[in-house]
CSV table of C-alpha atoms in Angstrom, one decimal:
chain,number,residue,atom,x,y,z
A,111,MET,CA,-9.1,-8.6,-3.5
A,112,GLN,CA,-10.7,-5.9,-5.7
A,113,ASN,CA,-11.6,-2.9,-4.8
A,114,ARG,CA,-15.2,-2.4,-5.1
A,115,VAL,CA,-16.9,0.7,-7.5
A,116,PHE,CA,-18.9,4.0,-5.8
A,117,VAL,CA,-21.9,4.5,-7.1
A,118,ILE,CA,-24.2,7.7,-7.0
A,119,ASN,CA,-27.7,8.1,-7.5
A,120,ARG,CA,-29.6,9.9,-9.9
A,121,GLN,CA,-29.9,13.1,-7.8
A,122,GLY,CA,-26.1,12.7,-7.3
A,123,GLU,CA,-25.9,11.4,-4.1
A,124,PRO,CA,-23.6,8.9,-2.6
A,125,LEU,CA,-24.7,4.8,-2.4
A,126,MET,CA,-22.5,2.1,-1.1
A,127,PRO,CA,-19.6,0.5,-3.6
A,128,CYS,CA,-20.9,-2.4,-5.6
A,129,LYS,CA,-18.6,-5.0,-6.5
A,130,GLN,CA,-17.0,-4.8,-10.3
A,131,GLN,CA,-19.5,-7.6,-11.8
A,132,LYS,CA,-22.2,-5.7,-10.3
A,133,CYS,CA,-21.3,-2.6,-12.1
A,134,ARG,CA,-20.3,-4.1,-15.3
A,135,LYS,CA,-24.1,-5.6,-15.4
A,136,LEU,CA,-25.2,-1.7,-15.3
A,137,LEU,CA,-23.0,-0.8,-17.3
A,138,GLN,CA,-23.8,-2.9,-20.6
A,139,SER,CA,-27.2,-2.9,-19.7
A,140,GLY,CA,-27.4,1.0,-20.3
A,141,LYS,CA,-28.9,1.4,-16.5
A,142,ALA,CA,-25.3,3.3,-15.1
A,143,LYS,CA,-23.1,5.7,-16.8
A,144,VAL,CA,-19.5,6.5,-16.1
A,145,ILE,CA,-18.9,9.8,-13.7
A,146,LYS,CA,-15.2,9.8,-13.3
A,147,LYS,CA,-11.5,7.9,-13.7
A,148,GLU,CA,-10.2,8.6,-10.4
A,149,PRO,CA,-11.8,7.1,-7.9
A,150,PHE,CA,-13.8,4.9,-10.6
A,151,THR,CA,-17.4,6.0,-10.3
A,152,ILE,CA,-21.0,5.3,-12.1
A,153,GLN,CA,-24.2,6.9,-11.2
A,154,LEU,CA,-27.7,5.1,-12.2
A,155,LEU,CA,-30.1,6.1,-14.3
A,156,PHE,CA,-32.8,5.1,-12.2
A,157,GLY,CA,-34.4,6.0,-9.1
A,158,SER,CA,-32.8,4.6,-6.2
A,159,THR,CA,-32.7,5.3,-2.5
A,160,GLY,CA,-30.3,2.8,-1.8
A,161,TYR,CA,-29.1,1.1,1.2
A,162,LYS,CA,-26.5,3.1,3.6
A,163,GLN,CA,-23.9,2.3,6.2
A,164,LEU,CA,-21.2,3.7,8.1
A,165,VAL,CA,-18.5,4.3,5.9
A,166,SER,CA,-14.7,4.7,7.7
A,167,ILE,CA,-11.9,6.0,5.4
A,168,GLY,CA,-8.3,5.2,6.7
A,169,VAL,CA,-5.5,8.0,5.6
A,170,ASP,CA,-1.8,6.9,6.3
A,171,SER,CA,-0.1,9.9,4.7
A,172,GLY,CA,3.7,9.8,4.5
A,173,GLN,CA,7.0,11.7,2.2
A,174,HIS,CA,6.4,9.3,-0.7
A,175,HIS,CA,3.4,7.8,-0.7
A,176,ILE,CA,-0.4,8.2,0.6
A,177,GLY,CA,-2.3,5.3,1.8
A,178,LEU,CA,-6.0,5.5,1.5
A,179,ALA,CA,-8.2,2.9,2.7
A,180,VAL,CA,-12.4,2.5,3.3
A,181,THR,CA,-14.5,0.4,5.6
A,182,SER,CA,-17.4,-0.8,6.2
A,183,GLN,CA,-18.3,-3.0,9.0
A,184,ASP,CA,-15.7,-5.7,8.1
A,185,LYS,CA,-15.3,-5.7,4.8
A,186,VAL,CA,-12.8,-3.3,2.8
A,187,LEU,CA,-14.7,-1.6,0.4
A,188,PHE,CA,-11.4,0.2,-1.5
A,189,GLN,CA,-8.0,0.6,-0.9
A,190,GLY,CA,-5.2,2.5,-3.1
A,191,GLU,CA,-1.7,3.5,-2.7
A,192,VAL,CA,-1.2,7.2,-4.2
A,193,SER,CA,2.2,8.5,-5.4
A,194,LEU,CA,3.3,12.1,-4.3
A,195,ARG,CA,5.2,14.4,-6.2
A,196,GLN,CA,8.9,14.6,-5.2
A,197,ASP,CA,10.3,17.0,-8.1
A,198,VAL,CA,8.5,20.1,-6.9
A,199,LYS,CA,12.1,21.8,-5.3
A,200,LYS,CA,13.8,20.8,-8.6
A,201,LEU,CA,11.7,22.4,-10.3
A,202,LEU,CA,11.3,25.8,-8.8
A,203,ASP,CA,15.4,25.7,-8.4
A,204,THR,CA,15.2,25.6,-12.6
A,205,ARG,CA,12.8,28.5,-12.2
A,206,ARG,CA,14.6,29.9,-9.9
A,207,ILE,CA,18.0,29.8,-11.8
A,208,TYR,CA,16.3,31.5,-15.6
A,209,ARG,CA,14.9,34.4,-13.0
A,210,ARG,CA,18.4,35.3,-12.2
A,211,GLY,CA,20.6,34.6,-15.1
A,212,ARG,CA,17.2,37.7,-16.8
A,213,ARG,CA,18.2,40.0,-14.1
A,214,ASN,CA,21.6,39.7,-14.7
A,215,ARG,CA,21.4,39.8,-18.4
A,216,ASN,CA,23.2,43.4,-19.4
A,217,THR,CA,19.5,44.8,-19.9
A,218,ARG,CA,17.9,48.0,-19.0
A,219,TYR,CA,18.5,49.6,-15.6
A,220,ARG,CA,16.1,47.4,-12.9
A,221,PRO,CA,16.1,49.2,-9.1
A,222,PRO,CA,17.0,46.7,-6.6
A,223,ARG,CA,14.3,45.8,-4.6
A,224,PHE,CA,15.1,44.4,-0.7
A,225,LEU,CA,11.6,44.9,0.9
A,226,ASN,CA,9.7,41.3,0.2
A,227,ARG,CA,12.0,39.1,2.0
A,228,ALA,CA,9.3,38.3,4.8
A,229,LYS,CA,7.8,35.6,5.0
A,230,PRO,CA,4.1,35.0,5.9
A,231,ALA,CA,2.8,33.9,9.3
A,232,GLY,CA,2.0,30.0,8.6
A,233,TRP,CA,4.4,29.9,5.9
A,234,LEU,CA,5.4,26.4,4.3
A,235,PRO,CA,7.7,25.2,1.8
A,236,PRO,CA,6.2,24.9,-1.3
A,237,SER,CA,6.9,21.0,-1.4
A,238,VAL,CA,5.1,20.8,1.7
A,239,VAL,CA,2.3,22.7,0.0
A,240,SER,CA,2.0,20.4,-3.0
A,241,LYS,CA,1.9,17.7,-0.2
A,242,VAL,CA,-0.2,18.3,2.3
A,243,GLN,CA,-2.9,19.7,-0.8
A,244,HIS,CA,-2.5,16.5,-2.9
A,245,ASN,CA,-3.9,14.7,1.1
A,246,ILE,CA,-6.5,16.9,1.5
A,247,ASN,CA,-8.3,16.5,-2.4
A,248,TRP,CA,-7.6,12.9,-2.5
A,249,ILE,CA,-10.4,12.8,0.8
A,250,ARG,CA,-12.2,15.2,-0.8
A,251,ARG,CA,-12.3,12.6,-3.7
A,252,LEU,CA,-13.5,9.7,-1.1
A,253,ARG,CA,-15.8,11.9,0.8
A,254,ALA,CA,-17.9,12.7,-2.3
A,255,VAL,CA,-18.2,9.4,-3.9
A,256,LEU,CA,-19.2,7.8,0.0
A,257,PRO,CA,-22.1,7.8,2.6
A,258,LYS,CA,-22.1,8.8,5.9
A,259,ALA,CA,-17.5,8.2,6.0
A,260,GLU,CA,-15.8,8.9,9.2
A,261,LEU,CA,-12.5,9.9,8.5
A,262,HIS,CA,-9.6,8.8,10.4
A,263,ILE,CA,-6.0,10.0,10.0
A,264,GLU,CA,-2.3,8.3,10.8
A,265,VAL,CA,0.0,10.3,12.1
A,266,GLY,CA,3.1,9.5,13.6
A,267,LYS,CA,6.1,10.9,14.4
A,268,PHE,CA,9.6,10.0,14.7
A,269,ASP,CA,12.6,11.2,15.5
A,270,MET,CA,15.6,9.5,13.4
A,271,ALA,CA,18.7,10.3,15.2
A,272,LYS,CA,16.7,8.3,18.2
A,273,MET,CA,15.9,5.1,16.4
A,274,LYS,CA,19.2,5.1,15.5
A,275,GLN,CA,20.8,6.0,18.7
A,276,PRO,CA,18.5,4.7,21.6
A,277,ASP,CA,20.6,6.5,24.5
A,278,ILE,CA,20.5,9.9,23.4
A,279,THR,CA,18.9,13.0,24.9
A,280,ALA,CA,17.8,15.9,23.4
């Protein structure tokens, strides 16, 4: 299955995605130009009101990947999978090691600080914040190039202990 190419009219408003063959012909004839590489988007260089349909964006977010799909009526216009960063905690641990090394070096006196240990309300670990922000960024990218986009997010909660032992109680 081929993904379709996102199209924006001359005024910057999103139109319905077109087939890759149509996009190639528009680019070769000079009637369109490439705007973005991810997701691949072209902008028409001639006036066009365009035909718009209701489009549905489906998002299935997981721990390692985000599944994205764009559908219209009975057609799949776009589908893809985005890999999430898995190295955020490791990078923060490395930064913490270097910071502690600087503090423990035999340098000038530094008074101890103990009043900065409370976490603000609604705090999330940086690794989780990174994954949430990645989801939000991809949803914004797709909504910017789709007309009349409706968003559907699949949320699933799993109890791994219950999956291994079905007779377990909380």
